[in-house]
mmCIF file of C-alpha atoms in Angstrom:
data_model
loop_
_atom_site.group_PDB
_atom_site.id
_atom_site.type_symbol
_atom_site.label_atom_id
_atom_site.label_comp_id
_atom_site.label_asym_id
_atom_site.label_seq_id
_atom_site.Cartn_x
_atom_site.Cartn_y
_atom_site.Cartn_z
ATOM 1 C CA UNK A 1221 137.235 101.151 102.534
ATOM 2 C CA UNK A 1222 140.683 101.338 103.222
ATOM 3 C CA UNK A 1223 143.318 98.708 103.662
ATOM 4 C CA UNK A 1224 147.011 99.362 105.147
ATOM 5 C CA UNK A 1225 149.556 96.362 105.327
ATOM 6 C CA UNK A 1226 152.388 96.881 107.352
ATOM 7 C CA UNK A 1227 154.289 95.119 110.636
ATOM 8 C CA UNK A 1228 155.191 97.220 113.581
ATOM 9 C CA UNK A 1229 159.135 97.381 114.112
ATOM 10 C CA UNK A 1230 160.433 97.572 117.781
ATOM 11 C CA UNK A 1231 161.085 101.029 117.173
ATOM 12 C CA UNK A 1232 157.206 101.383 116.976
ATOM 13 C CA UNK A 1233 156.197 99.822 119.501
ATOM 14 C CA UNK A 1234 158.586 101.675 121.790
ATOM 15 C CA UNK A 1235 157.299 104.710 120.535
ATOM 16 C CA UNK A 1236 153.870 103.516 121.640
ATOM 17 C CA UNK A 1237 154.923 102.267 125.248
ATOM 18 C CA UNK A 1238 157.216 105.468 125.484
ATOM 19 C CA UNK A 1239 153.943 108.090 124.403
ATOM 20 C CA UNK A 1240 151.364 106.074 126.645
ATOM 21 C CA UNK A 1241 153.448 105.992 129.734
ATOM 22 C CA UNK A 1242 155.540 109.352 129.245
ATOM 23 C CA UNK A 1243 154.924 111.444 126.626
ATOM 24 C CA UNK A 1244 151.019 111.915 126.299
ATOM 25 C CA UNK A 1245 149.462 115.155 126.686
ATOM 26 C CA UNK A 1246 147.590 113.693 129.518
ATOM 27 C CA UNK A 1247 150.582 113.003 131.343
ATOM 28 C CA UNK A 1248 151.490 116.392 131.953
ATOM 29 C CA UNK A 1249 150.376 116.507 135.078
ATOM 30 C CA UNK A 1250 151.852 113.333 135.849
ATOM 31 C CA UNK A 1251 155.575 114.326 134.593
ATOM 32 C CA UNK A 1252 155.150 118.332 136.368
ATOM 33 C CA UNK A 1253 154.538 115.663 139.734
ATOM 34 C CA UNK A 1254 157.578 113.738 139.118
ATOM 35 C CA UNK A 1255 160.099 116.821 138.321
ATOM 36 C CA UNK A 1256 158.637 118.549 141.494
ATOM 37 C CA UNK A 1257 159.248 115.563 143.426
ATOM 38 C CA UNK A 1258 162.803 115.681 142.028
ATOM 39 C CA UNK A 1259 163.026 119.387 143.176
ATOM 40 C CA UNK A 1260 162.173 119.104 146.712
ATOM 41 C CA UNK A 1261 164.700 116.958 148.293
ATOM 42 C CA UNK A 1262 166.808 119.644 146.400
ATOM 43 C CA UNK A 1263 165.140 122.558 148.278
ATOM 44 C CA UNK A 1264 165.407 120.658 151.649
ATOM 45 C CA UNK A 1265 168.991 119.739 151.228
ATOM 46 C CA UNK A 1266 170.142 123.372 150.268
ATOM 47 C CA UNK A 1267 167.661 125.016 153.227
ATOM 48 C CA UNK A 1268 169.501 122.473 155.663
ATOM 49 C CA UNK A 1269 173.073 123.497 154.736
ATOM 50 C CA UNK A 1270 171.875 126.983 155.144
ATOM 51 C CA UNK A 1271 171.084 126.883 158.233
ATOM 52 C CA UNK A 1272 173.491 124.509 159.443
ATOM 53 C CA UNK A 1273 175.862 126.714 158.183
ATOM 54 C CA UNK A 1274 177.430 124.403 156.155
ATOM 55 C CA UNK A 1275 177.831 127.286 153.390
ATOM 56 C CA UNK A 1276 180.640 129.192 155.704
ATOM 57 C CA UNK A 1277 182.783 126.240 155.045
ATOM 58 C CA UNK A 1278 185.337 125.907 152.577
ATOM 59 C CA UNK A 1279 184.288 127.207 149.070
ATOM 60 C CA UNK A 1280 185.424 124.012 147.012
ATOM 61 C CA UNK A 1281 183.490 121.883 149.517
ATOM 62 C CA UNK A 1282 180.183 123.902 148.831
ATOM 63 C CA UNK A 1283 180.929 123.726 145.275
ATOM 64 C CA UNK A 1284 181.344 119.929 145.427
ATOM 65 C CA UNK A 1285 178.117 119.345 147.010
ATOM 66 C CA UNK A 1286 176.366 121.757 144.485
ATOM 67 C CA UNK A 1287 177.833 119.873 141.984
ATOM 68 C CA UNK A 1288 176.449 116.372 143.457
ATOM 69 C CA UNK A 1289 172.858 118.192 143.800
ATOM 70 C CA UNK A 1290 173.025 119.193 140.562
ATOM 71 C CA UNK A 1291 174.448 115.965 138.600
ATOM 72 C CA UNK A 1292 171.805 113.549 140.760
ATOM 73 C CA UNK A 1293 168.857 115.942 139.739
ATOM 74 C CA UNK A 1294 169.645 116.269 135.946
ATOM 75 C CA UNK A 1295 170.269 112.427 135.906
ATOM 76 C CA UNK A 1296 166.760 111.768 137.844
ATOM 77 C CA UNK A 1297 165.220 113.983 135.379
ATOM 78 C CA UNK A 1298 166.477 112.266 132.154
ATOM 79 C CA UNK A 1299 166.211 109.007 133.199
ATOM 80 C CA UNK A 1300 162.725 108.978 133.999
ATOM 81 C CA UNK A 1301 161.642 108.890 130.283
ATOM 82 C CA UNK A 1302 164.725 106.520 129.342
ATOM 83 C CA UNK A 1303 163.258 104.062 131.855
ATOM 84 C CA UNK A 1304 160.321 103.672 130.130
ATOM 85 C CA UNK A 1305 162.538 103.283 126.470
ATOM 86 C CA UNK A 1306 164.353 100.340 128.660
ATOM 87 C CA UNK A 1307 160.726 98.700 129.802
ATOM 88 C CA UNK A 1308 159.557 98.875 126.113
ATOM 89 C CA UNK A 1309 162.496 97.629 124.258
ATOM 90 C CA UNK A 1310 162.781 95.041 127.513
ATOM 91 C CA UNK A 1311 158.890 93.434 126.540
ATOM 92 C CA UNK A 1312 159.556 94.038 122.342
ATOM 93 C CA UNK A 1313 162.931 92.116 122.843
ATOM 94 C CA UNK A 1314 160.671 88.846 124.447
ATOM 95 C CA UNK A 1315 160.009 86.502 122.030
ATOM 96 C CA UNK A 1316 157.023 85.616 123.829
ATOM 97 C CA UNK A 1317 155.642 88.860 122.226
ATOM 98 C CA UNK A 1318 156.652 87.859 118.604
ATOM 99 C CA UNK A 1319 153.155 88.099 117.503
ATOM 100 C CA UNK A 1320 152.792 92.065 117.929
ATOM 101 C CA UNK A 1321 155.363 92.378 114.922
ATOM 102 C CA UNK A 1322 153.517 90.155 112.543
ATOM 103 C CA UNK A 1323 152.506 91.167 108.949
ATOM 104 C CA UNK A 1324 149.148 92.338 109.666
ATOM 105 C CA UNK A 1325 146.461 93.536 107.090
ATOM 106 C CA UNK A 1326 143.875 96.677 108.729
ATOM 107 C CA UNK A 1327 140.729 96.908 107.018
ATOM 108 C CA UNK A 1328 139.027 100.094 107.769
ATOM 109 C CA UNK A 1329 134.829 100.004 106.865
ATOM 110 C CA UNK A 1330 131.855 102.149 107.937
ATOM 111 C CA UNK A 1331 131.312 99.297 110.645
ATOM 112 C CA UNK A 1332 134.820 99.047 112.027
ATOM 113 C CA UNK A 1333 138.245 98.130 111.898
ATOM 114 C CA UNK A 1334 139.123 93.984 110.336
ATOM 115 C CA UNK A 1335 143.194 93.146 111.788
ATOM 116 C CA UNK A 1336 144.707 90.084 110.031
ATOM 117 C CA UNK A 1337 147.938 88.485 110.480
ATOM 118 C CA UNK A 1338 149.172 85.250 110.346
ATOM 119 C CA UNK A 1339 147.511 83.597 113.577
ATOM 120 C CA UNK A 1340 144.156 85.957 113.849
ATOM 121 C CA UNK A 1341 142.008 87.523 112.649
ATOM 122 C CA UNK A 1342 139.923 90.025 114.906
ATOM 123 C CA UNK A 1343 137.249 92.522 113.829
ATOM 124 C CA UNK A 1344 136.394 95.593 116.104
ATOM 125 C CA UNK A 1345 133.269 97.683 115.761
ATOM 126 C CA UNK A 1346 133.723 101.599 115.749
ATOM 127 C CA UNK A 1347 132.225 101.672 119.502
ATOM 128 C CA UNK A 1348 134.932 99.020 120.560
ATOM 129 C CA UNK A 1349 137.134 102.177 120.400
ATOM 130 C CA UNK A 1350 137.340 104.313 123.807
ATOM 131 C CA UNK A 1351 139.925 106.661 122.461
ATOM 132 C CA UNK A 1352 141.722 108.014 119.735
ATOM 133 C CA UNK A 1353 144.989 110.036 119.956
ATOM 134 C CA UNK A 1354 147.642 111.084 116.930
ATOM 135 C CA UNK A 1355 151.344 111.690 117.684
ATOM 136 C CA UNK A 1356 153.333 113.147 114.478
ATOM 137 C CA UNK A 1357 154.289 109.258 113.534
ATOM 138 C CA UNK A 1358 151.426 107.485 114.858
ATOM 139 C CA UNK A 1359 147.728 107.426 115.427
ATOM 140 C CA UNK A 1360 146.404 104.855 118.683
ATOM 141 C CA UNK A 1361 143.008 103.815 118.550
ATOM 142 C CA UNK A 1362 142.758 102.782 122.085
ATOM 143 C CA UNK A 1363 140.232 99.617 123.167
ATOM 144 C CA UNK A 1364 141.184 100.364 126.935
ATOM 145 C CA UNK A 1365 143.446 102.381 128.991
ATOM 146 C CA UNK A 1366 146.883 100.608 127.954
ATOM 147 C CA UNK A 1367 145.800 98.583 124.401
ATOM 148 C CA UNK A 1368 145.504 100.255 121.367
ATOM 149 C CA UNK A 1369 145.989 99.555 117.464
ATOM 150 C CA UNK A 1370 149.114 101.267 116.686
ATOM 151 C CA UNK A 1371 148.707 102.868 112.900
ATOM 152 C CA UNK A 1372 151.952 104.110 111.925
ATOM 153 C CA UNK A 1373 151.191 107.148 109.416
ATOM 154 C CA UNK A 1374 154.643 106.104 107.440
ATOM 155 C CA UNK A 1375 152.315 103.237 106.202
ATOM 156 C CA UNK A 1376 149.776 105.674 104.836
ATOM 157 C CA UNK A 1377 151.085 105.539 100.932
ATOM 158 C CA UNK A 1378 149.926 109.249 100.293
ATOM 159 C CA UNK A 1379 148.717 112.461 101.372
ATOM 160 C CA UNK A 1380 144.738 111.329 100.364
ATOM 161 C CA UNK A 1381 145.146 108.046 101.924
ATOM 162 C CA UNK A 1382 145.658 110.029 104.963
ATOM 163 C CA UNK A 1383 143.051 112.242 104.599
ATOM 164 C CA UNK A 1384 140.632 109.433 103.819
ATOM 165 C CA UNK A 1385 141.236 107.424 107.136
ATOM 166 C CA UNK A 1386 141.326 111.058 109.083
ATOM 167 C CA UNK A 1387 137.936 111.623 107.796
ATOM 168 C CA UNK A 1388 136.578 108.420 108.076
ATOM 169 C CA UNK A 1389 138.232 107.896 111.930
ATOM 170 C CA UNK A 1390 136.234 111.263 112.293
ATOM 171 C CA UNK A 1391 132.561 110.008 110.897
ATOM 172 C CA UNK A 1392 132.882 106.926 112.723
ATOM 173 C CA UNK A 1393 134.560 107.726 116.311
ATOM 174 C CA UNK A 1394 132.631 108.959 119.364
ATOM 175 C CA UNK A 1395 133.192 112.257 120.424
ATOM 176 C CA UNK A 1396 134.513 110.899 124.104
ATOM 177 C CA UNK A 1397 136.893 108.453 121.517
ATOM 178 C CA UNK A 1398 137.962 111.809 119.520
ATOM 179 C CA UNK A 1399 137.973 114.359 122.151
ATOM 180 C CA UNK A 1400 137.342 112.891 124.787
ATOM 181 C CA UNK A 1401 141.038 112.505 126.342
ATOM 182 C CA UNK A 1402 141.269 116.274 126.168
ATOM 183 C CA UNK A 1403 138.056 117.307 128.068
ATOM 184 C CA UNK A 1404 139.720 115.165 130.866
ATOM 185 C CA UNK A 1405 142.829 115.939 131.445
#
């Protein structure tokens, strides 16, 4: 058994949003959509002025509009992921939400996963868990598509602590849980 007592900071949790809606492995196909949809208007524009002739103009008019293409598409590109830092700090900032940053007590077993704080307590069999993915601060232990229990591995107090709840996460996990987010993607 092992038991972690921690409370997720705002920082966390916008890591979370941020990784679930951005970052993911399994949203690379999502973010290579959005920068080519970023990159065609782009292509159109610069085809148009080439054959409107819009290029045998004046040389520091050309460069002016190359330098509007070019500052709209790098801000489209970086602001896509700072978006998402805005809509996570936006809902961690509500204190209707005060109860994700409780004090909360994990329990992990051979039959699950006990969360207490304050207000609940909730227990969550092994098979309550759909899927399981590790960023280099974090694991999520998903229960659907957008709610998981965020485990922040700062929390884990030592190198064998960690290697106890990455074995026993392995044991007790279903393959679709552990893997399963990679066969689909």
């Amino acid at each position: 058994m092992i038991t972690l007592n921690y409370a997720l900071t705002k920082e966390d949790y916008v890591n979370y949003y941020t990784y679930v809606t951005w970052d993911a492995p399994e949203n690379r196909k999502k973010r290579m959509i959005y920068y080519a949809k970023q990159v065609v208007p782009i292509v159109l524009f610069l085809t148009a002025f080439y054959y409107t002739g819009l290029f045998q103009r004046n040389s520091l008019f050309i460069m002016v509009i190359a330098g509007f293409l070019l500052l709209t598409t790098l801000l489209s590109l970086m602001g896509v992921r700072s978006n998402s830092v805005r809509l996570a700090e936006k809902v961690a900032d509500d204190p209707a939400n005060g109860s994700i940053f409780l004090e909360t007590e994990l329990t992990f077993s051979e039959t699950g996963i006990t969360i207490k704080d304050e207000m609940k307590e909730t227990r969550y069999q092994w098979k309550a868990f759909v899927k399981k993915q590790e960023s280099a601060l974090y694991y999520f232990l998903f229960l659907n598509a957008i709610q998981a229990v965020i485990i922040p591995k700062k929390h884990l107090q030592n190198t064998e602590v960690k290697s106890q709840l990455d074995k026993l996460l392995a044991q007790q996990l279903s393959f679709d849980a552990e893997l399963g987010h990679l066969l689909k993607s």
